[in-house]
C-alpha positions as a Markdown table, in Angstrom:
| # | Residue | x | y | z |
|---|---|---|---|---|
| 1 | Unk | 0.6 | 59.1 | -210.9 |
| 2 | Unk | 4.3 | 59.2 | -211.4 |
| 3 | Unk | 5.1 | 59.6 | -207.7 |
| 4 | Unk | 2.7 | 56.9 | -206.6 |
| 5 | Unk | 4.2 | 54.4 | -209.1 |
| 6 | Unk | 7.8 | 55.1 | -208.0 |
| 7 | Unk | 6.7 | 55.0 | -204.3 |
| 8 | Unk | 5.1 | 51.6 | -204.8 |
| 9 | Unk | 8.1 | 50.3 | -206.7 |
| 10 | Unk | 10.5 | 51.6 | -204.0 |
| 11 | Unk | 8.4 | 49.9 | -201.3 |
| 12 | Unk | 8.4 | 46.7 | -203.3 |
| 13 | Unk | 12.1 | 46.7 | -203.9 |
| 14 | Unk | 12.9 | 47.9 | -200.3 |
| 15 | Unk | 10.9 | 45.0 | -198.8 |
| 16 | Unk | 13.0 | 42.5 | -200.7 |
| 17 | Unk | 16.4 | 43.7 | -199.6 |
| 18 | Unk | 18.4 | 41.1 | -197.7 |
| 19 | Unk | 16.1 | 38.3 | -198.8 |
| 20 | Unk | 17.0 | 35.6 | -201.3 |
| 21 | Unk | 14.1 | 36.1 | -203.7 |
| 22 | Unk | 13.6 | 36.7 | -207.3 |
| 23 | Unk | 13.5 | 40.3 | -208.6 |
| 24 | Unk | 10.0 | 41.7 | -208.8 |
| 25 | Unk | 8.7 | 41.5 | -212.3 |
| 26 | Unk | 6.8 | 44.2 | -214.1 |
| 27 | Unk | 5.0 | 43.1 | -217.3 |
| 28 | Unk | 4.1 | 46.1 | -219.6 |
| 29 | Unk | 1.5 | 45.5 | -222.2 |
| 30 | Unk | 1.8 | 48.4 | -224.6 |
| 31 | Unk | 1.2 | 49.6 | -228.1 |
| 32 | Unk | 3.9 | 51.2 | -230.2 |
| 33 | Unk | 1.8 | 54.2 | -231.3 |
| 34 | Unk | -0.5 | 54.6 | -228.3 |
| 35 | Unk | 0.0 | 58.1 | -226.7 |
| 36 | Unk | -0.6 | 56.7 | -223.2 |
| 37 | Unk | 1.9 | 53.8 | -223.8 |
| 38 | Unk | 4.5 | 56.2 | -225.2 |
| 39 | Unk | 4.1 | 58.6 | -222.3 |
| 40 | Unk | 4.2 | 55.8 | -219.7 |
| 41 | Unk | 7.4 | 54.3 | -221.2 |
| 42 | Unk | 9.1 | 57.6 | -221.7 |
| 43 | Unk | 8.3 | 58.8 | -218.2 |
| 44 | Unk | 7.6 | 56.1 | -215.7 |
| 45 | Unk | 9.6 | 53.2 | -217.1 |
| 46 | Unk | 12.6 | 55.2 | -218.1 |
| 47 | Unk | 12.7 | 56.8 | -214.6 |
| 48 | Unk | 12.0 | 53.6 | -212.7 |
| 49 | Unk | 14.7 | 51.6 | -214.6 |
| 50 | Unk | 17.2 | 54.4 | -214.1 |
| 51 | Unk | 16.5 | 54.2 | -210.3 |
| 52 | Unk | 15.8 | 50.5 | -209.8 |
| 53 | Unk | 17.2 | 48.8 | -212.9 |
| 54 | Unk | 19.3 | 46.2 | -211.1 |
| 55 | Unk | 16.5 | 45.4 | -208.7 |
| 56 | Unk | 13.6 | 44.8 | -211.0 |
| 57 | Unk | 12.8 | 42.7 | -214.1 |
| 58 | Unk | 10.7 | 44.4 | -216.9 |
| 59 | Unk | 8.9 | 42.2 | -219.4 |
| 60 | Unk | 7.8 | 44.3 | -222.4 |
| 61 | Unk | 4.8 | 42.9 | -224.2 |
| 62 | Unk | 4.2 | 45.0 | -227.4 |
| 63 | Unk | 0.6 | 43.9 | -228.1 |
| 64 | Unk | -1.7 | 46.0 | -226.0 |
| 65 | Unk | -5.2 | 46.5 | -227.5 |
| 66 | Unk | -4.7 | 44.4 | -230.6 |
| 67 | Unk | -6.5 | 41.4 | -232.0 |
| 68 | Unk | -5.4 | 38.5 | -234.2 |
| 69 | Unk | -7.0 | 35.8 | -236.3 |
| 70 | Unk | -5.8 | 32.8 | -238.2 |
| 71 | Unk | -3.8 | 29.7 | -237.9 |
| 72 | Unk | -0.1 | 28.8 | -237.5 |
| 73 | Unk | 1.8 | 30.5 | -240.3 |
| 74 | Unk | -1.2 | 32.5 | -241.5 |
| 75 | Unk | -1.9 | 35.2 | -238.9 |
| 76 | Unk | -3.6 | 38.6 | -239.4 |
| 77 | Unk | -3.4 | 41.3 | -236.8 |
| 78 | Unk | -5.4 | 44.4 | -236.2 |
| 79 | Unk | -4.3 | 47.2 | -233.9 |
| 80 | Unk | -6.1 | 50.0 | -232.3 |
| 81 | Unk | -4.0 | 52.7 | -234.0 |
| 82 | Unk | -3.8 | 51.0 | -237.4 |
| 83 | Unk | -1.4 | 49.0 | -239.5 |
| 84 | Unk | 1.7 | 51.1 | -238.7 |
| 85 | Unk | 1.2 | 50.2 | -235.0 |
| 86 | Unk | 1.0 | 46.5 | -235.8 |
| 87 | Unk | 4.3 | 46.9 | -237.7 |
| 88 | Unk | 5.8 | 48.8 | -234.8 |
| 89 | Unk | 4.6 | 46.1 | -232.3 |
| 90 | Unk | 6.2 | 43.4 | -234.5 |
| 91 | Unk | 9.5 | 45.4 | -234.7 |
| 92 | Unk | 9.5 | 45.8 | -230.9 |
| 93 | Unk | 8.7 | 42.1 | -230.4 |
| 94 | Unk | 11.5 | 41.0 | -232.7 |
| 95 | Unk | 14.0 | 43.3 | -230.9 |
| 96 | Unk | 12.9 | 41.9 | -227.6 |
| 97 | Unk | 13.3 | 38.3 | -228.9 |
| 98 | Unk | 16.7 | 39.0 | -230.4 |
| 99 | Unk | 18.3 | 40.7 | -227.4 |
| 100 | Unk | 17.4 | 39.4 | -223.9 |
| 101 | Unk | 19.7 | 42.0 | -222.1 |
| 102 | Unk | 17.3 | 44.0 | -219.9 |
| 103 | Unk | 19.3 | 47.2 | -220.1 |
| 104 | Unk | 19.4 | 47.0 | -223.9 |
| 105 | Unk | 15.7 | 46.3 | -224.2 |
| 106 | Unk | 14.8 | 49.3 | -222.0 |
| 107 | Unk | 17.3 | 51.6 | -223.8 |
| 108 | Unk | 16.0 | 50.6 | -227.3 |
| 109 | Unk | 12.3 | 50.7 | -226.4 |
| 110 | Unk | 12.6 | 54.1 | -224.7 |
| 111 | Unk | 14.7 | 55.4 | -227.6 |
| 112 | Unk | 12.1 | 54.2 | -230.1 |
| 113 | Unk | 9.2 | 55.7 | -228.1 |
| 114 | Unk | 11.1 | 59.0 | -227.7 |
| 115 | Unk | 11.9 | 59.2 | -231.4 |
| 116 | Unk | 8.6 | 60.4 | -232.6 |
| 117 | Unk | 8.3 | 57.3 | -234.9 |
| 118 | Unk | 8.0 | 54.4 | -232.5 |
| 119 | Unk | 6.7 | 52.1 | -235.2 |
| 120 | Unk | 10.0 | 52.0 | -237.1 |
| 121 | Unk | 13.8 | 51.6 | -236.6 |
């Protein structure tokens, strides 16, 4: 899977060279404690950003397989991997909101996912 993702990304980025277009965007909907999300970010996203960082735009969406109920100011969330995952998703979302620098976002999210406790800082 890793090779096919990087190949697709290379073709996408290569096809845009010399053209005045926006960077291709990759939106990643993930969960802070999901083993598949952690593996994907630690492997695929870290590697892709290292190779193509200045040629792509990554939009992190720390929500994944979650649900919410309520009204403005009174929301409750439930996450597939429990309350700690909801807390982690909120921490990731706050960090993304506070720092719009792509390189910083990638570095921090990869770091948190590699830390073994991706639900905290």
